[in-house]
Coordinates of C-alpha atoms and ligand atoms in Angstrom, one line a residue:
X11 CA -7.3 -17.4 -10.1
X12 CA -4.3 -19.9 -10.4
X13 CA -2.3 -21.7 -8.1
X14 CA 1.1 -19.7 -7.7
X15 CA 4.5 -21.0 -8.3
X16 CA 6.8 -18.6 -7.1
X17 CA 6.1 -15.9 -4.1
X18 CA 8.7 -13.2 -3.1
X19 CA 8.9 -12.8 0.9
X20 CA 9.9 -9.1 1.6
X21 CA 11.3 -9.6 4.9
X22 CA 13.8 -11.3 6.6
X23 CA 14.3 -13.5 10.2
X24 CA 12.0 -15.1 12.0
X25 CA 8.7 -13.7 9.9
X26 CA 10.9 -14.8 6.1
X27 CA 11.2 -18.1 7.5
X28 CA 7.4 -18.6 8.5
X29 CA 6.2 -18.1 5.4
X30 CA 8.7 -19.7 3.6
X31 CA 7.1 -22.5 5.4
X32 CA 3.7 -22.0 4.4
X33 CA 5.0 -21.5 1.4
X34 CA 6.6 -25.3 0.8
X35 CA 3.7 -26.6 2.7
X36 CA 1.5 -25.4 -0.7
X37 CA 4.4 -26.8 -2.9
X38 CA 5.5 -23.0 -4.2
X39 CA 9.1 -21.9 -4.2
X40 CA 9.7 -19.0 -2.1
X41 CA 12.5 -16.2 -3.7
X42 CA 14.3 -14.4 -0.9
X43 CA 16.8 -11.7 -1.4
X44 CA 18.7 -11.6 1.6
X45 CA 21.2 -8.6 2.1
X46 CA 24.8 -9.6 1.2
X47 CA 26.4 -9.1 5.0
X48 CA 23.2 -12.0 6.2
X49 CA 24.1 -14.1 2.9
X50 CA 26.5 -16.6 4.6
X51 CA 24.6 -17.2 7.5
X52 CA 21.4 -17.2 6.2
X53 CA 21.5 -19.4 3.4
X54 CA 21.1 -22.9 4.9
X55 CA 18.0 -21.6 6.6
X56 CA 16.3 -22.0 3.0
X57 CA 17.4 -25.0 1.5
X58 CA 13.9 -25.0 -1.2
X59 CA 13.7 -21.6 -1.7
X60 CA 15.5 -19.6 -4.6
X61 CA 17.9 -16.8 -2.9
X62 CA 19.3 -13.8 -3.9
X63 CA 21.9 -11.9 -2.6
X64 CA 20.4 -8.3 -1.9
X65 CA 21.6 -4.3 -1.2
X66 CA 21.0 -3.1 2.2
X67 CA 17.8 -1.4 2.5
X68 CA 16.0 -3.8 0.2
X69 CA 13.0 -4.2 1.9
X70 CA 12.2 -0.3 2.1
X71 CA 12.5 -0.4 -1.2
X72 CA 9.3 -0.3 -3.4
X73 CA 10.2 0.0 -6.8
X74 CA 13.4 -2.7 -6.3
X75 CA 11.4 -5.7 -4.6
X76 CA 8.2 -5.4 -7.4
X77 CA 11.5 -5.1 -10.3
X78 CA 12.6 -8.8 -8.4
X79 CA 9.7 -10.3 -8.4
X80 CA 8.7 -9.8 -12.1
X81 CA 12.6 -10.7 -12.9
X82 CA 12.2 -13.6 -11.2
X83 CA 8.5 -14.4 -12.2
X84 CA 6.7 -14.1 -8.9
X85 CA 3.0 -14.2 -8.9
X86 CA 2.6 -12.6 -5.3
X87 CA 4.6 -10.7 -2.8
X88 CA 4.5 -11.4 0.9
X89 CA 5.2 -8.4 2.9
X90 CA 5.4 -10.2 6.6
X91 CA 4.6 -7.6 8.9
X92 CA 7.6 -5.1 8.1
X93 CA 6.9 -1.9 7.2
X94 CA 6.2 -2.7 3.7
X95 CA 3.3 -4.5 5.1
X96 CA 0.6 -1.3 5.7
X97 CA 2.0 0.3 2.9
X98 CA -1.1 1.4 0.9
X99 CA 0.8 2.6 -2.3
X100 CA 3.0 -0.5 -2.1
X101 CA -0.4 -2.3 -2.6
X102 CA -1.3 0.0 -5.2
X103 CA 2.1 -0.9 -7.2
X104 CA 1.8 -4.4 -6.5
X105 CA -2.0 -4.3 -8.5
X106 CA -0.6 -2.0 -11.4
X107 CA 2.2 -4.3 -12.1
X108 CA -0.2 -7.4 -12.1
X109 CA 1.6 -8.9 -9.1
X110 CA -0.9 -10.0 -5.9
X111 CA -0.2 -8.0 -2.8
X112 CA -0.9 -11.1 0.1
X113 CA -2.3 -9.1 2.6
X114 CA -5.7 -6.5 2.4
X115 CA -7.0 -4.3 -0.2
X116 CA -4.9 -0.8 -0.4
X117 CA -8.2 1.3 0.8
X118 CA -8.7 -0.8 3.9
X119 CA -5.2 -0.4 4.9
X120 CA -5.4 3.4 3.9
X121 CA -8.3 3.8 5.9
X122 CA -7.0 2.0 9.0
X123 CA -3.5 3.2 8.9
X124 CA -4.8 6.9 9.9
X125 CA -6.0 6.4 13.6
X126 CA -8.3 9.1 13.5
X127 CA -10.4 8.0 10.3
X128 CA -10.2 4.1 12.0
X129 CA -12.0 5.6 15.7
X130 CA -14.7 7.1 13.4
X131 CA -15.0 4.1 11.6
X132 CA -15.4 1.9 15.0
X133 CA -18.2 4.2 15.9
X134 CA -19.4 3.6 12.7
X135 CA -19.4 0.4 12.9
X136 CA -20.9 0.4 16.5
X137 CA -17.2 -0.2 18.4
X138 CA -16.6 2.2 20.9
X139 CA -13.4 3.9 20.9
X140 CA -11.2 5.5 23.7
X141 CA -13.2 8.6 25.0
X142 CA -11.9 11.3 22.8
X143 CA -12.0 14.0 20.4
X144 CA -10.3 15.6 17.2
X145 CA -8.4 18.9 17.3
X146 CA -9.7 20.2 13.9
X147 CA -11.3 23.4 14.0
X148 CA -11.5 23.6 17.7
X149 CA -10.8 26.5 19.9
X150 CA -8.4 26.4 22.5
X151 CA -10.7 27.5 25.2
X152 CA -12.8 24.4 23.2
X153 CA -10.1 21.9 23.4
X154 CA -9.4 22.6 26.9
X155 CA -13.8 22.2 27.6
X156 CA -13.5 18.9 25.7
X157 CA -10.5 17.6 27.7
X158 CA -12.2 18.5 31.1
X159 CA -14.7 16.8 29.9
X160 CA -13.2 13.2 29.3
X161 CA -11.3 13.6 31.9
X162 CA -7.4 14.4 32.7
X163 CA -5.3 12.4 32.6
X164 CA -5.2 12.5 28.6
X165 CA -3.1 10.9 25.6
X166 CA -2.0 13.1 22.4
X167 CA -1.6 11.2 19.7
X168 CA -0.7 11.1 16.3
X169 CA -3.0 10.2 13.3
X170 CA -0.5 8.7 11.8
X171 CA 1.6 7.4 14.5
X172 CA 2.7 4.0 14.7
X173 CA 5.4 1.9 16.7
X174 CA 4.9 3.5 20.0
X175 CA 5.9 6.9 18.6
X176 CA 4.2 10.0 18.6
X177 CA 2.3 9.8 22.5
X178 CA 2.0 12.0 25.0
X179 CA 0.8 11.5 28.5
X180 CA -0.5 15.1 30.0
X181 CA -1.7 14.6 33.4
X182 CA -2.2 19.0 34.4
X183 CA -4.1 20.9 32.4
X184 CA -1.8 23.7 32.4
X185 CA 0.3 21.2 30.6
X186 CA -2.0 20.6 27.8
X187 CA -1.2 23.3 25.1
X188 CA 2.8 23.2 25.9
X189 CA 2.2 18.8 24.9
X190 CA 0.2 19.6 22.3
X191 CA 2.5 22.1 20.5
X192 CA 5.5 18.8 21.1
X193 CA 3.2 16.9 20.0
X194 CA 2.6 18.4 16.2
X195 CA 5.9 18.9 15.7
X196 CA 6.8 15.9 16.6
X197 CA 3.8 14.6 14.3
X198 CA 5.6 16.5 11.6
X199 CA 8.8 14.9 12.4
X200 CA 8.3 11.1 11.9
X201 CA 5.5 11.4 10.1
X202 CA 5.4 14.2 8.2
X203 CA 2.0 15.4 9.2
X204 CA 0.5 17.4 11.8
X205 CA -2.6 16.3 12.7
X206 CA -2.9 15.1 16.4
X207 CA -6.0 14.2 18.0
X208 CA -6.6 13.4 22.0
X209 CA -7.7 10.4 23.8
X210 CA -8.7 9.7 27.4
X211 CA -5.8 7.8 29.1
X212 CA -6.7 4.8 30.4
X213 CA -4.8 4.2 33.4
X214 CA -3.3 0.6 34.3
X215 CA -5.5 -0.9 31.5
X216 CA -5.0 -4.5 29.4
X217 CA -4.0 -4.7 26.2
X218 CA -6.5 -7.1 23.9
X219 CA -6.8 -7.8 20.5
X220 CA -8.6 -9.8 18.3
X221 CA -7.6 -12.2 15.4
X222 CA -10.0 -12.4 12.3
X223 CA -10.2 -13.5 9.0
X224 CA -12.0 -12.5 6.1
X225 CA -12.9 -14.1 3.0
X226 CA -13.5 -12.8 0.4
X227 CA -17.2 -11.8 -0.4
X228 CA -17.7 -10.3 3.1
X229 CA -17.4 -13.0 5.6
X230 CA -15.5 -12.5 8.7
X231 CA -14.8 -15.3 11.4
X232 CA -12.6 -14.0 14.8
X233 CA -10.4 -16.1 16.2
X234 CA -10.7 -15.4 20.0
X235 CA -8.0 -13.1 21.3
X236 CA -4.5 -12.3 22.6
X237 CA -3.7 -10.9 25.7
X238 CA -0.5 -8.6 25.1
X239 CA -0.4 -6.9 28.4
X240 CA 3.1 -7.5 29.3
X241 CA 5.5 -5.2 28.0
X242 CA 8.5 -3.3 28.0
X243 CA 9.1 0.2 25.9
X244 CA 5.7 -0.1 24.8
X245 CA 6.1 -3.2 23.0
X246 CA 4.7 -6.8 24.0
X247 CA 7.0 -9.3 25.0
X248 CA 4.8 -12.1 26.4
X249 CA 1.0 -12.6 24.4
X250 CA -1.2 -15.7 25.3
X251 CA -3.9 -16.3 24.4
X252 CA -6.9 -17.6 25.9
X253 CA -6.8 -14.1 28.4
X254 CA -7.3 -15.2 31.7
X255 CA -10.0 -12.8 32.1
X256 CA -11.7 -13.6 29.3
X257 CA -14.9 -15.6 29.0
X258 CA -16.8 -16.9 26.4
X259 CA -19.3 -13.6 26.7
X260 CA -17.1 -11.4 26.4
X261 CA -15.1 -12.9 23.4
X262 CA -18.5 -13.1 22.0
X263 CA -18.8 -9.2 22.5
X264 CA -14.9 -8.4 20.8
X265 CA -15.3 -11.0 18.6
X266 CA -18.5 -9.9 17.0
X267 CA -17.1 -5.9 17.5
X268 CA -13.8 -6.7 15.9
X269 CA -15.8 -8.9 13.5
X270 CA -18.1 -5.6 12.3
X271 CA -15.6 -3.1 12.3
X272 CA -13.9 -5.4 9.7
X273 CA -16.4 -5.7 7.2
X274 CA -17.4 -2.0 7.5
X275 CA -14.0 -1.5 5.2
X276 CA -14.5 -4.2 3.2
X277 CA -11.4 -6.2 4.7
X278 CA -10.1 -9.3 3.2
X279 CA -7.5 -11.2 4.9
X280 CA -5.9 -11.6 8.2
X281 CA -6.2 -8.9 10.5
X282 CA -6.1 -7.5 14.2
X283 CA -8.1 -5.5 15.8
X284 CA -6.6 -4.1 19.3
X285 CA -8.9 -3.1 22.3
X286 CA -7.6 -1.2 25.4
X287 CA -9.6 -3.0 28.6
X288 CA -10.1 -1.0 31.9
X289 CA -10.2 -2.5 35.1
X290 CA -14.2 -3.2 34.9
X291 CA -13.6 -5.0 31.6
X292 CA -14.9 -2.3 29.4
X293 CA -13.2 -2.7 26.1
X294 CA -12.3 0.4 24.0
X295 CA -11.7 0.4 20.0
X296 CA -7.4 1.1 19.9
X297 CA -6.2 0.4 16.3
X298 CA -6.2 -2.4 13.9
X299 CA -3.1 -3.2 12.4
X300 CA -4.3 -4.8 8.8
X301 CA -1.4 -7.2 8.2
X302 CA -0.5 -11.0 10.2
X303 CA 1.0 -9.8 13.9
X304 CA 4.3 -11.0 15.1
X305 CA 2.3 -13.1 18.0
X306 CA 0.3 -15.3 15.5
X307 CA 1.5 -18.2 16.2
X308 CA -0.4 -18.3 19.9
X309 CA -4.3 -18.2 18.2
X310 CA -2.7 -20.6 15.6
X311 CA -2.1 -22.9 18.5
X312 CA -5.2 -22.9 20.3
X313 CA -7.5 -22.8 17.3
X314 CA -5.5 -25.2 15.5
X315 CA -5.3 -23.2 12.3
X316 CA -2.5 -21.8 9.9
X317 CA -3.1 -18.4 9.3
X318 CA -0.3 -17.7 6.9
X319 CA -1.3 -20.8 4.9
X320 CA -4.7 -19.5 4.6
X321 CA -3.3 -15.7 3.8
X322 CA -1.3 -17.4 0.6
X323 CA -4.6 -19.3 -0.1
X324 CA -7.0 -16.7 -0.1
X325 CA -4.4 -14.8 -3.0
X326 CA -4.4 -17.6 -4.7
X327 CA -8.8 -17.7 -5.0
X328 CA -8.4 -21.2 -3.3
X329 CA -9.3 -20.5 0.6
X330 CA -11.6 -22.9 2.4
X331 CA -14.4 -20.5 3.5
X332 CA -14.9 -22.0 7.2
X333 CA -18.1 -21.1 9.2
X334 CA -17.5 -19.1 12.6
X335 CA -19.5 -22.2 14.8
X336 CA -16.3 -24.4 13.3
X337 CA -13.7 -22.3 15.0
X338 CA -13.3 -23.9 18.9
X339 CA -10.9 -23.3 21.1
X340 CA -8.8 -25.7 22.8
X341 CA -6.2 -25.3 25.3
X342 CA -3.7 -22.5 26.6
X343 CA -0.7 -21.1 24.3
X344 CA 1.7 -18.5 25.0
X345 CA 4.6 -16.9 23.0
X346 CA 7.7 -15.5 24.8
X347 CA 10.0 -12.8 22.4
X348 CA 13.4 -14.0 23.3
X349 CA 15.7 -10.4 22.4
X350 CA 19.5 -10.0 22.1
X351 CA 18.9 -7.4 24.3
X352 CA 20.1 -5.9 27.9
X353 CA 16.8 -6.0 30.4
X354 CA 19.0 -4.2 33.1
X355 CA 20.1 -1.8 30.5
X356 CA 16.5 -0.5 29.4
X357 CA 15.8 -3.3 27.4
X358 CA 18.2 -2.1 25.2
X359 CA 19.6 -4.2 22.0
X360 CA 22.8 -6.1 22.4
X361 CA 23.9 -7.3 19.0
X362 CA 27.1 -9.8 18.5
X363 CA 27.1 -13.2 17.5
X364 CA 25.6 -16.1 18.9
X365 CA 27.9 -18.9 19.8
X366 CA 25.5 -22.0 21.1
X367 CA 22.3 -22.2 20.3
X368 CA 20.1 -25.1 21.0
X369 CA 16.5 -25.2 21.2
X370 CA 14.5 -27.7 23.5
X371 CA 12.8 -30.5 21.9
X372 CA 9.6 -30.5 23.6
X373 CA 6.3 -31.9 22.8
X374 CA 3.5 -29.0 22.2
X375 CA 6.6 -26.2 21.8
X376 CA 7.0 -24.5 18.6
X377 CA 9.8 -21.9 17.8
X378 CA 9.7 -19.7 15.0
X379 CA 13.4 -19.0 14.3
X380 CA 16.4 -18.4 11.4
X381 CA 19.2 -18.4 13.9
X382 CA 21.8 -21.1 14.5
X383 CA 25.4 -21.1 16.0
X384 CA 27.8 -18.4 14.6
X385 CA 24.8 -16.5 13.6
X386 CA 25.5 -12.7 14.3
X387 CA 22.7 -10.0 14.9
X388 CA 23.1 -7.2 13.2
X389 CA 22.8 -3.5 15.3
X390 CA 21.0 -2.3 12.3
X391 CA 18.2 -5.1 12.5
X392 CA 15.7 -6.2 14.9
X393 CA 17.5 -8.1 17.5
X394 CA 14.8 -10.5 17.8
X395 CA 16.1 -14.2 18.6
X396 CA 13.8 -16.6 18.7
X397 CA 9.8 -16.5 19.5
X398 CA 8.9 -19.3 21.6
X399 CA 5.5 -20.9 21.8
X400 CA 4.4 -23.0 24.6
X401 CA 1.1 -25.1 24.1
X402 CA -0.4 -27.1 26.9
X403 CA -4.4 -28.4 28.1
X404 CA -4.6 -24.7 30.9
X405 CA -2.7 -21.7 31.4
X406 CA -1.6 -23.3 34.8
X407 CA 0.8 -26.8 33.1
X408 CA 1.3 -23.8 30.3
X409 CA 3.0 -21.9 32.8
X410 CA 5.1 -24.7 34.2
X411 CA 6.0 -26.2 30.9
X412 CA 6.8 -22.4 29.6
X413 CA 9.7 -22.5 32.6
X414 CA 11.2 -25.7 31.6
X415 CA 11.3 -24.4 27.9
X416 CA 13.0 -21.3 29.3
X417 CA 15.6 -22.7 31.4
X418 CA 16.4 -25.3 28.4
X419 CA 16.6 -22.7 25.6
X420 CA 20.5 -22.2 24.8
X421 CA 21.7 -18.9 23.5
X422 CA 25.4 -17.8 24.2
X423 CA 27.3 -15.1 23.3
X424 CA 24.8 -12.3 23.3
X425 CA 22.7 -10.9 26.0
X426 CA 19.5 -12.1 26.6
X427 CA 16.1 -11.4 28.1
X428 CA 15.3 -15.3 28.4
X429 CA 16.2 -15.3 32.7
X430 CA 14.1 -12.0 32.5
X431 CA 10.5 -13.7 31.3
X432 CA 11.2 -16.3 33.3
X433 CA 11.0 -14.1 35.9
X434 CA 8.0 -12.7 34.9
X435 CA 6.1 -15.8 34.9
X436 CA 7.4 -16.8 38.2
X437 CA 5.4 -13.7 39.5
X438 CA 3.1 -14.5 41.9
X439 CA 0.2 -11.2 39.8
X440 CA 1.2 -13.1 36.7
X441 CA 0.5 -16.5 38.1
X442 CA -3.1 -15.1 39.3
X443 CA -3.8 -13.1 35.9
X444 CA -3.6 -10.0 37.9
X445 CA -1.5 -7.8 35.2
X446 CA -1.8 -4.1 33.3
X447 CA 0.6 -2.7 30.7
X448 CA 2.4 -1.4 34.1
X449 CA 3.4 -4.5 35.1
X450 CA 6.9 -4.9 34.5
X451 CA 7.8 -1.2 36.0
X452 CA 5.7 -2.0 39.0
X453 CA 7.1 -5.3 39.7
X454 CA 10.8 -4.0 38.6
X455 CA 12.7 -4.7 41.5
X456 CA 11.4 -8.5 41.9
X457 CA 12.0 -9.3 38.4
X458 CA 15.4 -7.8 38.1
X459 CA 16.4 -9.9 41.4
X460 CA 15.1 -12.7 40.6
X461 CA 16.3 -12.9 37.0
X462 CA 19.8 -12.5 38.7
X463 CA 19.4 -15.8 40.4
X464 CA 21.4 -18.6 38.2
X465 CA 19.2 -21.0 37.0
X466 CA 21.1 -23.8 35.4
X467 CA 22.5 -27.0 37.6
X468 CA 25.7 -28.1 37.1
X469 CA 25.1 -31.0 34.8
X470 CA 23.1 -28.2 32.2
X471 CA 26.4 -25.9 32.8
X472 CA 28.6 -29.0 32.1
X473 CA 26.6 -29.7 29.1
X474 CA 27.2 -26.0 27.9
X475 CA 30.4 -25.8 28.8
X476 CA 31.1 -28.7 27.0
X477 CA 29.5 -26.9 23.9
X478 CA 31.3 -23.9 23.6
X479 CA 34.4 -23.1 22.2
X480 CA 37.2 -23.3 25.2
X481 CA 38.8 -19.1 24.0
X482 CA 34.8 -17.8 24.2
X483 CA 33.6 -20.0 26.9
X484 CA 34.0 -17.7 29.8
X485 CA 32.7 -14.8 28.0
X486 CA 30.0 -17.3 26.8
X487 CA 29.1 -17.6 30.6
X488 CA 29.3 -14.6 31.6
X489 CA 26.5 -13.5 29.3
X490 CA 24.3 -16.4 30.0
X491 CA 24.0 -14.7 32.9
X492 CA 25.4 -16.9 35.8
X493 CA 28.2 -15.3 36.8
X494 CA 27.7 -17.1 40.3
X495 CA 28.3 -20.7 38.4
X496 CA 31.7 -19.6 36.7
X497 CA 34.2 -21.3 39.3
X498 CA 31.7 -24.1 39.0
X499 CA 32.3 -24.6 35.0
X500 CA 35.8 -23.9 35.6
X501 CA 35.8 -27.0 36.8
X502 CA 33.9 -29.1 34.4
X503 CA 35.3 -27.6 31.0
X504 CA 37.9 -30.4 29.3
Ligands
LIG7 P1 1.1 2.2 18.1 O1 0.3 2.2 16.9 O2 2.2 3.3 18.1 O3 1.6 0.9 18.6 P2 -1.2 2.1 19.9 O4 -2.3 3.0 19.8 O5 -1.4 0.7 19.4 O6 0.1 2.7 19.3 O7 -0.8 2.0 21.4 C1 0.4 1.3 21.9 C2 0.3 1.1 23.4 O8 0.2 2.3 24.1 C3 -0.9 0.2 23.8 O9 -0.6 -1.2 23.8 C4 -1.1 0.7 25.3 O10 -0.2 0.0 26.1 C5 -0.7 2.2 25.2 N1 -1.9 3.1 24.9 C6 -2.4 3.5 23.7 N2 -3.5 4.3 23.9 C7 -3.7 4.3 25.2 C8 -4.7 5.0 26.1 N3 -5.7 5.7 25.5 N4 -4.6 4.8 27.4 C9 -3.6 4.1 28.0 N5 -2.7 3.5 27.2 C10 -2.7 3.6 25.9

């Protein structure tokens, strides 16, 4: 295989502008349609890469991105991890129009995008998975045996679910057939399929994953893991990773689990394999998503490796096969999703346009980002920011340095959930390790109170102040969320 000279990234934000990177680091010019409404303000983001202005709903669309990319001779696609990215037939028409797919072979993403077929493939490959069973040719009275069995309360879940959707909690078993009825249709809803299947739920637990790569002829190294325990509407909003309860046994044991599981389908590429871990630090077999995560960047930071780089490298035949005794760990790194969204609000998204932004210059901080000032976020895209990565020697001066990066980060105009994870890390459980996926409803009325609190000093809010334009400034203010300082910069501003 050849070196590439052009690579199409289907995606856009945060995730376009990562690879983009990796991209220039090989010397390959990146094409990038962007949709015409982000044109303006996305163009300066990409000053090496060949743009093209794009319709909405580009990067759902199959047939369109594979026409660009032979238009514009592409040798590869990059799917970021958008939907497009464990999209088995999209892999399938990359191959039959001779254009590489970076990411894993269409069967291994086939066979791991159905949740069912991946839990008998973890037992397959030795992993356990979450006590549970498949509804297929079952009795009720045999379904209800089985569910007594593991133990109420249980999960429904979809075998084809994905994003959060398609679970339900029953913790009765009179409630079990009524859920399981919801359930299918639901199933049939979003993803036009009915099978269900259910899983013991594990109450409180941590959520876990492991990074690995796989080269190709069959050899898989892990890259420790992630510890994505913190989040909000089912989604991770704070991942670090060494975990803090995480030794070098037990990585041994996910590693080498995570590590079989892959090669049981074959896999090539970077991948993540997620384990659910109870309270006694058993570790059950969730899902693994075959594509490069949003939280990367964190393993990329303490293992001092760049996994998109070596993604684009193994396409391109040239990957550096590196043994599994060469990958050491070294330090603490953790990875804060900065949202235009409304924490008090139920995390909801609050698009608009951002008037300041300035990011912290910081030794050992990385952030991943495509916005700047006048940049406006879309209601019909994801609202993420900005992800900010903290690196230090221990989770302790991580900690500390994450809540200088926090209270330095800039971003006006929108509403944020920047005084919100700072209030999470200011938590006494998070400070001891001593989180589950509960966390931020348990701990709801500290962090909401304290993420009230202003935060700036009045040489920061002069600074600000000074930095916004004077019509927006109070508005500006208002959303950075220190209402309590306004009669304060009233008196600063010029
Ligand atoms: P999706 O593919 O929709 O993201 P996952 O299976 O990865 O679904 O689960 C998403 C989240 O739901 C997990 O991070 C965890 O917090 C919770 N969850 C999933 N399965 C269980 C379970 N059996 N017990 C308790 N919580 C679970």
């Amino acid at each position: 295989m050849s070196k590439f000279k052009r690579v199409l990234i289907a995606n856009r934000g945060e995730i376009a502008k990562r690879i983009y990177n990796a991209l220039r680091d090989l010397d390959i010019t990146p094409v990038i349609p962007i949709v015409e409404k982000e044109f303006n303000q996305c163009f300066t983001c990409y000053p090496y890469a060949k743009l093209l202005k794009a319709e909405d709903g580009i990067f759902l669309d199959k047939e369109r991105l594979i026409e660009i990319a032979k238009e514009n001779e592409c040798q590869a696609i990059h799917p970021g991890y958008g939907f497009l990215a464990e999209n088995a037939e999209f892999a399938r028409m990359c191959e039959q129009n001779g254009i590489i797919f970076i990411g894993p072979p269409a069967n291994a993403i086939e066979l791991m995008g159905h949740k069912e077929t991946a839990r008998v493939i973890a037992e397959k490959s030795g992993v356990s998975p979450v006590p549970g069973f498949s509804l297929k040719g079952l009795t009720e009275g045999e379904i209800l045996k089985k569910a007594k069995d593991i133990g109420f309360p249980v999960l429904i879940k979809a075998s084809l679910g994905g994003g959060g959707k398609g679970m339900r909690r029953v913790d009765k078993e009179e409630e079990l057939f009524e859920n399981i009825r919801i359930a299918r249709s639901e199933s049939r809803e979003y993803f036009a399929s009915e099978e269900i299947f259910i899983e013991k739920y594990i109450v409180n637990p941590r959520h876990i994953e492991i990074q690995i790569f796989s080269f190709p002829g069959g050899r898989t190294v892990y890259l420790g893991e992630r510890e994505c325990t913190i989040q909000r509407r089912h989604q991770k909003i704070i991942e670090e990773s060494p975990s803090p309860i995480v030794d070098d046994k037990l990585r041994k044991e996910m590693g080498e689990a995570a590590v079989a599981l892959a090669d049981t389908v074959s896999y090539v590429g970077a991948g993540t394999v997620e384990f659910i871990v109870d309270r006694d630090k058993n570790f059950y077999f969730l899902e693994m998503n075959t594509r490069i995560q949003v939280e990367h960047p964190v393993t990329e930071m303490v293992y001092g490796v760049d996994l998109v780089k070596w993604q684009i490298q193994e396409a391109m035949g040239l990957v550096v096969n590196i043994p599994q005794e060469n990958i050491k760990l070294n330090g603490h790194a953790i990875e804060f999703r900065i949202y235009a969204e409304d924490p008090e609000n139920n995390f909801m998204p609050s698009p608009g346009k951002i008037l300041k932004y300035i990011e912290p210059k910081i030794p050992g901080v990385r952030i991943e980002s495509a916005v700047r000032d006048g940049y406006e976020i879309f209601p019909d895209f994801d609202p993420m920011i900005a992800k900010v990565i903290v690196f230090d020697t221990n989770r302790e001066d991580c900690i500390q340095k994450s809540k200088r990066v926090l209270n330095e980060l800039v971003v006006l105009g929108v509403k944020t959930n920047i005084a919100f994870l700072k209030s999470v890390i200011e938590h006494p459980a998070f400070l001891k390790g001593d989180i589950d996926t509960g966390f931020v409803e348990k701990y709801r009325d500290f962090l909401f109170e304290k993420a009230k609190q202003p935060t700036l000093t009045k040489e920061q809010v002069a600074l600000i102040a000074s930095l916004v334009s004077s019509q927006k400034k109070k508005d500006a203010m208002l959303d950075c969320g220190d209402e309590n300082l306004l009669p304060e910069v009233s008196g600063w501003l010029p």
